[in-house]
Tab-separated table of N, CA and C in Angstrom:
chain	number	residue	atom	x	y	z
A	11	MET	N	75.283	37.361	-6.854
A	11	MET	CA	74.589	36.306	-7.549
A	11	MET	C	74.998	34.968	-6.935
A	12	THR	N	74.019	34.088	-6.664
A	12	THR	CA	74.320	32.779	-6.082
A	12	THR	C	74.358	31.717	-7.166
A	13	ALA	N	75.081	30.645	-6.908
A	13	ALA	CA	75.188	29.554	-7.867
A	13	ALA	C	73.871	28.795	-7.944
A	14	ALA	N	73.564	28.284	-9.095
A	14	ALA	CA	72.343	27.505	-9.276
A	14	ALA	C	72.435	26.216	-8.457
A	15	THR	N	71.308	25.797	-7.910
A	15	THR	CA	71.300	24.598	-7.065
A	15	THR	C	71.483	23.320	-7.865
A	16	ASP	N	71.270	23.371	-9.162
A	16	ASP	CA	71.433	22.164	-9.965
A	16	ASP	C	72.812	22.064	-10.613
A	17	THR	N	73.739	22.914	-10.216
A	17	THR	CA	75.104	22.861	-10.719
A	17	THR	C	75.777	21.593	-10.196
A	18	PRO	N	76.311	20.759	-11.075
A	18	PRO	CA	76.962	19.527	-10.616
A	18	PRO	C	78.151	19.811	-9.705
A	19	ARG	N	78.242	19.016	-8.654
A	19	ARG	CA	79.380	19.061	-7.730
A	19	ARG	C	80.004	17.674	-7.717
A	20	ARG	N	81.244	17.608	-7.296
A	20	ARG	CA	81.942	16.315	-7.248
A	20	ARG	C	81.838	15.717	-5.857
A	21	PHE	N	81.464	14.438	-5.813
A	21	PHE	CA	81.308	13.710	-4.564
A	21	PHE	C	82.072	12.395	-4.636
A	22	SER	N	82.637	11.996	-3.503
A	22	SER	CA	83.182	10.659	-3.343
A	22	SER	C	82.109	9.855	-2.615
A	23	VAL	N	81.707	8.735	-3.196
A	23	VAL	CA	80.591	7.965	-2.666
A	23	VAL	C	81.013	6.506	-2.500
A	24	ARG	N	80.619	5.902	-1.375
A	24	ARG	CA	80.901	4.476	-1.164
A	24	ARG	C	79.850	3.880	-0.247
A	25	ALA	N	79.696	2.584	-0.353
A	25	ALA	CA	78.835	1.867	0.580
A	25	ALA	C	79.582	1.765	1.908
A	26	ARG	N	78.860	1.923	3.003
A	26	ARG	CA	79.481	1.914	4.328
A	26	ARG	C	80.217	0.606	4.599
A	27	HIS	N	79.705	-0.514	4.091
A	27	HIS	CA	80.312	-1.817	4.367
A	27	HIS	C	81.545	-2.101	3.507
A	28	LEU	N	81.862	-1.221	2.572
A	28	LEU	CA	83.033	-1.399	1.716
A	28	LEU	C	84.155	-0.450	2.120
A	29	ASP	N	85.388	-0.839	1.839
A	29	ASP	CA	86.545	0.003	2.141
A	29	ASP	C	86.567	1.240	1.252
A	30	ASN	N	87.377	2.224	1.663
A	30	ASN	CA	87.486	3.482	0.912
A	30	ASN	C	87.926	3.282	-0.535
A	31	HIS	N	88.701	2.241	-0.809
A	31	HIS	CA	89.176	2.066	-2.183
A	31	HIS	C	88.054	1.659	-3.134
A	32	HIS	N	86.852	1.371	-2.603
A	32	HIS	CA	85.692	1.071	-3.442
A	32	HIS	C	84.875	2.327	-3.749
A	33	ALA	N	85.317	3.474	-3.262
A	33	ALA	CA	84.586	4.724	-3.502
A	33	ALA	C	84.665	5.101	-4.972
A	34	ARG	N	83.621	5.787	-5.423
A	34	ARG	CA	83.592	6.315	-6.784
A	34	ARG	C	83.363	7.809	-6.717
A	35	VAL	N	83.928	8.536	-7.652
A	35	VAL	CA	83.677	9.969	-7.753
A	35	VAL	C	82.548	10.155	-8.761
A	36	VAL	N	81.501	10.870	-8.328
A	36	VAL	CA	80.375	11.162	-9.213
A	36	VAL	C	80.122	12.662	-9.212
A	37	GLU	N	79.556	13.153	-10.284
A	37	GLU	CA	79.165	14.558	-10.374
A	37	GLU	C	77.646	14.615	-10.392
A	38	GLU	N	77.089	15.243	-9.373
A	38	GLU	CA	75.638	15.370	-9.230
A	38	GLU	C	75.324	16.715	-8.595
A	39	ALA	N	74.051	17.061	-8.553
A	39	ALA	CA	73.621	18.357	-8.019
A	39	ALA	C	73.478	18.359	-6.499
A	40	SER	N	73.360	17.161	-5.874
A	40	SER	CA	73.143	17.116	-4.426
A	40	SER	C	73.732	15.840	-3.836
A	41	PHE	N	73.833	15.817	-2.510
A	41	PHE	CA	74.290	14.628	-1.800
A	41	PHE	C	73.374	13.447	-2.122
A	42	GLU	N	72.069	13.691	-2.069
A	42	GLU	CA	71.091	12.630	-2.313
A	42	GLU	C	71.220	12.065	-3.727
A	43	ALA	N	71.358	12.938	-4.706
A	43	ALA	CA	71.501	12.493	-6.093
A	43	ALA	C	72.780	11.679	-6.275
A	44	ALA	N	73.839	12.059	-5.588
A	44	ALA	CA	75.097	11.310	-5.669
A	44	ALA	C	74.930	9.915	-5.078
A	45	ALA	N	74.212	9.811	-3.964
A	45	ALA	CA	73.971	8.501	-3.343
A	45	ALA	C	73.169	7.607	-4.280
A	46	ILE	N	72.135	8.149	-4.890
A	46	ILE	CA	71.293	7.375	-5.804
A	46	ILE	C	72.086	6.929	-7.026
A	47	ALA	N	72.892	7.817	-7.573
A	47	ALA	CA	73.708	7.477	-8.740
A	47	ALA	C	74.651	6.322	-8.413
A	48	TYR	N	75.201	6.322	-7.212
A	48	TYR	CA	76.107	5.243	-6.796
A	48	TYR	C	75.347	3.927	-6.664
A	49	VAL	N	74.204	3.949	-5.999
A	49	VAL	CA	73.438	2.725	-5.758
A	49	VAL	C	72.930	2.114	-7.058
A	50	GLU	N	72.637	2.939	-8.043
A	50	GLU	CA	72.166	2.421	-9.330
A	50	GLU	C	73.165	1.468	-9.969
A	51	HIS	N	74.448	1.601	-9.619
A	51	HIS	CA	75.485	0.754	-10.199
A	51	HIS	C	76.168	-0.139	-9.168
A	52	LEU	N	75.625	-0.177	-7.952
A	52	LEU	CA	76.217	-0.972	-6.883
A	52	LEU	C	75.930	-2.449	-7.111
A	53	VAL	N	76.967	-3.252	-7.065
A	53	VAL	CA	76.823	-4.688	-7.274
A	53	VAL	C	76.773	-5.421	-5.942
A	54	GLU	N	77.642	-5.072	-5.030
A	54	GLU	CA	77.783	-5.787	-3.764
A	54	GLU	C	76.989	-5.087	-2.662
A	55	VAL	N	75.952	-5.757	-2.175
A	55	VAL	CA	75.111	-5.211	-1.112
A	55	VAL	C	75.271	-6.079	0.119
A	56	ALA	N	75.536	-5.462	1.261
A	56	ALA	CA	75.667	-6.202	2.515
A	56	ALA	C	74.285	-6.522	3.061
A	57	PRO	N	74.072	-7.743	3.538
A	57	PRO	CA	72.765	-8.071	4.119
A	57	PRO	C	72.535	-7.291	5.410
A	58	GLU	N	71.318	-6.803	5.589
A	58	GLU	CA	70.951	-6.099	6.814
A	58	GLU	C	69.834	-6.873	7.486
A	59	GLU	N	69.698	-6.705	8.792
A	59	GLU	CA	68.739	-7.461	9.598
A	59	GLU	C	67.300	-7.293	9.127
A	60	ASP	N	66.930	-6.098	8.733
A	60	ASP	CA	65.529	-5.822	8.437
A	60	ASP	C	65.232	-5.722	6.948
A	61	GLY	N	65.968	-6.465	6.129
A	61	GLY	CA	65.676	-6.498	4.704
A	61	GLY	C	66.811	-5.972	3.855
A	62	PRO	N	66.595	-5.986	2.539
A	62	PRO	CA	67.649	-5.535	1.627
A	62	PRO	C	67.804	-4.015	1.664
A	63	ALA	N	68.879	-3.579	2.257
A	63	ALA	CA	69.162	-2.146	2.379
A	63	ALA	C	70.666	-1.955	2.329
A	64	VAL	N	71.063	-0.724	2.087
A	64	VAL	CA	72.484	-0.403	2.054
A	64	VAL	C	72.672	1.004	2.612
A	65	SER	N	73.757	1.200	3.353
A	65	SER	CA	74.106	2.522	3.862
A	65	SER	C	75.202	3.098	2.978
A	66	ILE	N	74.995	4.338	2.553
A	66	ILE	CA	75.893	4.997	1.604
A	66	ILE	C	76.496	6.242	2.251
A	67	ILE	N	77.805	6.382	2.154
A	67	ILE	CA	78.497	7.567	2.666
A	67	ILE	C	78.869	8.445	1.475
A	68	VAL	N	78.446	9.711	1.537
A	68	VAL	CA	78.670	10.666	0.452
A	68	VAL	C	79.485	11.834	0.994
A	69	ARG	N	80.641	12.096	0.388
A	69	ARG	CA	81.499	13.212	0.820
A	69	ARG	C	81.694	14.161	-0.348
A	70	GLU	N	81.348	15.422	-0.121
A	70	GLU	CA	81.592	16.435	-1.151
A	70	GLU	C	83.096	16.710	-1.183
A	71	LEU	N	83.696	16.592	-2.348
A	71	LEU	CA	85.147	16.727	-2.448
A	71	LEU	C	85.638	18.140	-2.154
A	72	GLU	N	84.894	19.150	-2.572
A	72	GLU	CA	85.357	20.527	-2.381
A	72	GLU	C	85.333	20.941	-0.912
A	73	SER	N	84.250	20.651	-0.218
A	73	SER	CA	84.090	21.117	1.169
A	73	SER	C	84.500	20.087	2.208
A	74	GLY	N	84.474	18.811	1.842
A	74	GLY	CA	84.755	17.751	2.800
A	74	GLY	C	83.548	17.354	3.640
A	75	HIS	N	82.408	18.028	3.433
A	75	HIS	CA	81.197	17.672	4.177
A	75	HIS	C	80.759	16.268	3.793
A	76	GLU	N	80.234	15.550	4.789
A	76	GLU	CA	79.873	14.164	4.578
A	76	GLU	C	78.468	13.886	5.112
A	77	HIS	N	77.720	13.073	4.387
A	77	HIS	CA	76.382	12.648	4.798
A	77	HIS	C	76.298	11.142	4.613
A	78	CYS	N	75.433	10.500	5.410
A	78	CYS	CA	75.208	9.072	5.297
A	78	CYS	C	73.717	8.832	5.082
A	79	TYR	N	73.398	7.948	4.152
A	79	TYR	CA	72.010	7.619	3.834
A	79	TYR	C	71.826	6.113	3.888
A	80	ARG	N	70.676	5.695	4.385
A	80	ARG	CA	70.298	4.283	4.362
A	80	ARG	C	69.180	4.146	3.331
A	81	MET	N	69.403	3.273	2.347
A	81	MET	CA	68.435	3.090	1.276
A	81	MET	C	67.835	1.701	1.351
A	82	ASP	N	66.512	1.637	1.406
A	82	ASP	CA	65.791	0.369	1.349
A	82	ASP	C	65.672	0.007	-0.126
A	83	LEU	N	66.264	-1.105	-0.510
A	83	LEU	CA	66.314	-1.468	-1.924
A	83	LEU	C	64.993	-2.022	-2.441
A	84	ASP	N	64.090	-2.413	-1.540
A	84	ASP	CA	62.767	-2.878	-1.970
A	84	ASP	C	61.828	-1.711	-2.247
A	85	SER	N	61.759	-0.787	-1.294
A	85	SER	CA	60.800	0.312	-1.411
A	85	SER	C	61.385	1.556	-2.073
A	86	GLY	N	62.708	1.671	-2.073
A	86	GLY	CA	63.358	2.865	-2.613
A	86	GLY	C	63.414	4.004	-1.617
A	87	GLU	N	62.907	3.778	-0.398
A	87	GLU	CA	62.899	4.818	0.636
A	87	GLU	C	64.305	5.090	1.135
A	88	THR	N	64.620	6.369	1.298
A	88	THR	CA	65.935	6.799	1.770
A	88	THR	C	65.790	7.618	3.034
A	89	THR	N	66.605	7.290	4.045
A	89	THR	CA	66.615	8.018	5.303
A	89	THR	C	68.049	8.303	5.700
A	90	ALA	N	68.244	9.235	6.597
A	90	ALA	CA	69.579	9.496	7.134
A	90	ALA	C	70.002	8.318	8.003
A	91	CYS	N	71.290	7.997	8.001
A	91	CYS	CA	71.794	6.918	8.862
A	91	CYS	C	71.622	7.315	10.309
A	92	GLY	N	71.332	6.356	11.132
A	92	GLY	CA	71.125	6.623	12.556
A	92	GLY	C	72.323	6.381	13.400
């Protein structure tokens, strides 16, 4: 039997422009959901050349796997960091 995909997992999440001590631990079902949960409460956004956006680093605490997402704060569009 496999675990349900919506089972909450623990992630350490931080904005790329902030130090590690600004990371927060969130429980969400996916890397993407953890990034969104973090951004919903993010106060400090670093200015980017092409508009209001922020890069978010999400690390699953159990496995250590890490993903980076760039979120456009105007459109809500999310892409992988380049």
